[in-house]
mmCIF file of C-alpha atoms in Angstrom:
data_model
loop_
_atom_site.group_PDB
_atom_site.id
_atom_site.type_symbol
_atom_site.label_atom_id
_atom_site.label_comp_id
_atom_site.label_asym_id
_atom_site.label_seq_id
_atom_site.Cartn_x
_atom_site.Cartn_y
_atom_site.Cartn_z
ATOM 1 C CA UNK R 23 1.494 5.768 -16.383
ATOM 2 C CA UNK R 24 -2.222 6.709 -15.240
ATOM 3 C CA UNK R 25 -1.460 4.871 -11.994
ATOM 4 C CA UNK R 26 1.181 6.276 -10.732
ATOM 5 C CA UNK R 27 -0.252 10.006 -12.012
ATOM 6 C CA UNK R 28 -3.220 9.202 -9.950
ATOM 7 C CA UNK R 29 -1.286 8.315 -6.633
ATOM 8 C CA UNK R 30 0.907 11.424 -7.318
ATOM 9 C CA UNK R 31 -2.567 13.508 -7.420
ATOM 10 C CA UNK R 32 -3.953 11.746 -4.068
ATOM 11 C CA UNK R 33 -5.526 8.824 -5.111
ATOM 12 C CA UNK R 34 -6.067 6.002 -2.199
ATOM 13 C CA UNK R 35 -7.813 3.501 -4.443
ATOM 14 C CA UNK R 36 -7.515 1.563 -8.105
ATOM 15 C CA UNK R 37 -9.646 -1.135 -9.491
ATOM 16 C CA UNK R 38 -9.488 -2.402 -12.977
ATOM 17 C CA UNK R 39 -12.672 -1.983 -14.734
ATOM 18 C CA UNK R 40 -14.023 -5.754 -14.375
ATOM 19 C CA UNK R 41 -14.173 -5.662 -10.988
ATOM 20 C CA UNK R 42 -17.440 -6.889 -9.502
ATOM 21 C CA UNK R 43 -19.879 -4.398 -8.046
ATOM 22 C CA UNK R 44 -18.896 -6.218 -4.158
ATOM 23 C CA UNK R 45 -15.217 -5.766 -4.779
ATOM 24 C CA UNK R 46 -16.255 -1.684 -6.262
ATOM 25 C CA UNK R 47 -18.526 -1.036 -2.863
ATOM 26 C CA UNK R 48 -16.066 -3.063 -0.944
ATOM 27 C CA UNK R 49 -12.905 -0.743 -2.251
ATOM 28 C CA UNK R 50 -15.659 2.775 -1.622
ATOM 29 C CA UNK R 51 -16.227 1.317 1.621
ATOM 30 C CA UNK R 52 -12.410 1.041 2.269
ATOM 31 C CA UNK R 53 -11.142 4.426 0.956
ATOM 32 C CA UNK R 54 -14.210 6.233 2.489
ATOM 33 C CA UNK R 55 -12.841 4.677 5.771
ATOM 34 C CA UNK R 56 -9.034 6.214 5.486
ATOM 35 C CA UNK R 57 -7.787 3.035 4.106
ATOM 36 C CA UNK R 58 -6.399 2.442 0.413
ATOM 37 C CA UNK R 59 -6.998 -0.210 -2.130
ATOM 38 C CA UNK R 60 -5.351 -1.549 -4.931
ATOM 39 C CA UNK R 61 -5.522 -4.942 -6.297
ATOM 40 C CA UNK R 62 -2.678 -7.369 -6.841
ATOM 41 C CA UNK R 63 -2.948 -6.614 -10.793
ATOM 42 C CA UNK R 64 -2.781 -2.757 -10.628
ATOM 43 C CA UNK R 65 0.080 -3.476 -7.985
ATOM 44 C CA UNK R 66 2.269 -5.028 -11.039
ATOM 45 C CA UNK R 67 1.499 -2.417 -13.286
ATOM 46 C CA UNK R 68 2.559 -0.167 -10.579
ATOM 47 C CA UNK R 69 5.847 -1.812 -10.208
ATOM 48 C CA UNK R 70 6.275 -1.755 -13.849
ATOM 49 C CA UNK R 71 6.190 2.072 -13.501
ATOM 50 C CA UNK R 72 8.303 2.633 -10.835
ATOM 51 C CA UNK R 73 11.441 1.780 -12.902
ATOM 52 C CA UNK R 74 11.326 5.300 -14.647
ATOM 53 C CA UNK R 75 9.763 7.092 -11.265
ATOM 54 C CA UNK R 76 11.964 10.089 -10.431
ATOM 55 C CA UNK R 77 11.205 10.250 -6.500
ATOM 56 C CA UNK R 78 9.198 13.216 -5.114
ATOM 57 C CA UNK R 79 9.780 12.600 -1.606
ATOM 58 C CA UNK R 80 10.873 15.114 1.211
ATOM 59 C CA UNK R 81 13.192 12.900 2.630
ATOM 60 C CA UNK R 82 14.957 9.777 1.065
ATOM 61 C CA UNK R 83 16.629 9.014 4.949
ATOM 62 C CA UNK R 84 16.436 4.778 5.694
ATOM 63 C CA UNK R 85 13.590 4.422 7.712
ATOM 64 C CA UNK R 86 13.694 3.184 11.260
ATOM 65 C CA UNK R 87 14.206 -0.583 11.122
ATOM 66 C CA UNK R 88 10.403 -2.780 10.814
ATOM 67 C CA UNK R 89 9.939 -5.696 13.188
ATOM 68 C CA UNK R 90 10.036 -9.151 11.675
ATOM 69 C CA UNK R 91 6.221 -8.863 11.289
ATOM 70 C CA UNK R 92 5.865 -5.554 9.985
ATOM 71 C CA UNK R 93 8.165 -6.734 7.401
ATOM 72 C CA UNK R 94 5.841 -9.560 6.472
ATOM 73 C CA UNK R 95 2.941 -7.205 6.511
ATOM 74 C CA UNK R 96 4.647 -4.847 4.723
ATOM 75 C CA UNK R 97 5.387 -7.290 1.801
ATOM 76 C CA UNK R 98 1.831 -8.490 2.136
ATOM 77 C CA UNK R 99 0.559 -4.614 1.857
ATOM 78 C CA UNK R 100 2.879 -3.945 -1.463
ATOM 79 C CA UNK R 101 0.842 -7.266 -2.675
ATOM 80 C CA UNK R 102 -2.071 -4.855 -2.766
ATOM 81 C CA UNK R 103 -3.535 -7.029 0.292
ATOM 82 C CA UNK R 104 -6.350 -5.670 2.097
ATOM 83 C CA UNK R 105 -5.816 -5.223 6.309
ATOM 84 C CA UNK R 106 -8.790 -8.223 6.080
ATOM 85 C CA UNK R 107 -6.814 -10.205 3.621
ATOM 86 C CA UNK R 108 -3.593 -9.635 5.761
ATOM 87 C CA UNK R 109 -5.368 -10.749 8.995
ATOM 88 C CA UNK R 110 -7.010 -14.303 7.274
ATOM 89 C CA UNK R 111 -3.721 -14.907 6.001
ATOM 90 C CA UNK R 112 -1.895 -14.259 9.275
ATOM 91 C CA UNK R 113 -4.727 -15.776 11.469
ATOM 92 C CA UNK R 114 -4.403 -12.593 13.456
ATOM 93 C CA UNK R 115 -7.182 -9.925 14.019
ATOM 94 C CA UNK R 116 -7.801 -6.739 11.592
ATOM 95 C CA UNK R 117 -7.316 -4.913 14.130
ATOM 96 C CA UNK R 118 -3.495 -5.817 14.817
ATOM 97 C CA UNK R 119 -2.491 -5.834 10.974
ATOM 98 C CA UNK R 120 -4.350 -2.036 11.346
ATOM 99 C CA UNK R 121 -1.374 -1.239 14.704
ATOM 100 C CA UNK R 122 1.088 -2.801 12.440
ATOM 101 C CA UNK R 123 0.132 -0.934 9.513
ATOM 102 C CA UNK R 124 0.004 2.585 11.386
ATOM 103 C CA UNK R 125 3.629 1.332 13.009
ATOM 104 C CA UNK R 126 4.918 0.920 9.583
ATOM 105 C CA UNK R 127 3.232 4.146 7.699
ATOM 106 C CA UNK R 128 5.239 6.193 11.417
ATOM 107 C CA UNK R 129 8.374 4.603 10.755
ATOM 108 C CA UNK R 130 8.330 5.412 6.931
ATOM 109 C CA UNK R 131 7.501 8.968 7.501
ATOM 110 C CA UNK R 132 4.667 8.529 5.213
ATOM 111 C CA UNK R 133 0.377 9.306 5.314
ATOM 112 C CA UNK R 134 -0.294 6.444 3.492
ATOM 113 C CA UNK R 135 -0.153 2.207 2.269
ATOM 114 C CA UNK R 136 0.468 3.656 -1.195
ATOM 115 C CA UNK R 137 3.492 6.170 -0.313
ATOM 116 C CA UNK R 138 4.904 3.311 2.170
ATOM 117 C CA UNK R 139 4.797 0.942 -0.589
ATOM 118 C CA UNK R 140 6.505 3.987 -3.212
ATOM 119 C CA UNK R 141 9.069 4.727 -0.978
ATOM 120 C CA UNK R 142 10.231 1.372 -0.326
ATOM 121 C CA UNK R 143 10.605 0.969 -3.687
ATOM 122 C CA UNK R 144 12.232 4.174 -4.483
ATOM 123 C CA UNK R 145 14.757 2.947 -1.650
ATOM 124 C CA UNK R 146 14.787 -0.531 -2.612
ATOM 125 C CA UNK R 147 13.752 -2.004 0.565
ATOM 126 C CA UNK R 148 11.550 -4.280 -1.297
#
């Protein structure tokens, strides 16, 4: 699958190709910044790939445990939910779901939303 090729290769960000031009400069803007994107519909392609993924990563060791809220901003993040999104839905501030986010990405021993979300997979912890 193109997707997960692309994430294997570094990718941080994937659109479909009717995305508006706001959503495109929105995702740039995002990626540019150090975060990732991926929408809720690339997401389930994603999953639909993972079935045959043979893992890649250094270490397949549980991670340490998440707090109750990492674990719903976790799940929220593998929705292909935006730190933004997250925080509206949450009523919190960006700026905690980013802590929370950075808490998670340390405890998974990973750089990035994408591998988090890959390895929790791999490991079935979602």
């Amino acid at each position: 699958d193109l997707v997960l090729a692309g994430i294997k290769a570094g990718a941080k960000g994937f659109l479909l190709k009717d995305v508006s031009l706001e959503e495109l400069v929105g995702a740039v803007k995002t990626v540019a910044g150090g975060g990732s994107m991926i929408k809720p519909a690339v997401s389930q392609r994603l999953l639909k790939g993972l079935e045959n993924l043979q893992t890649d990563f250094s270490s397949l060791d549980r991670p340490d445990p998440l707090t109750e809220r990492e674990t719903e901003i976790f799940r929220l993040m593998a929705g292909g939910y935006s730190n933004k999104e997250i925080a509206n839905s949450l009523g919190v501030a960006e700026g905690t779901v980013k802590n929370h986010v950075s808490n998670i990405l340390s405890k998974m021993g990973v750089r990035d939303r994408t591998r988090a979300v890959l390895k929790a997979f791999e490991m079935k912890l979602l």
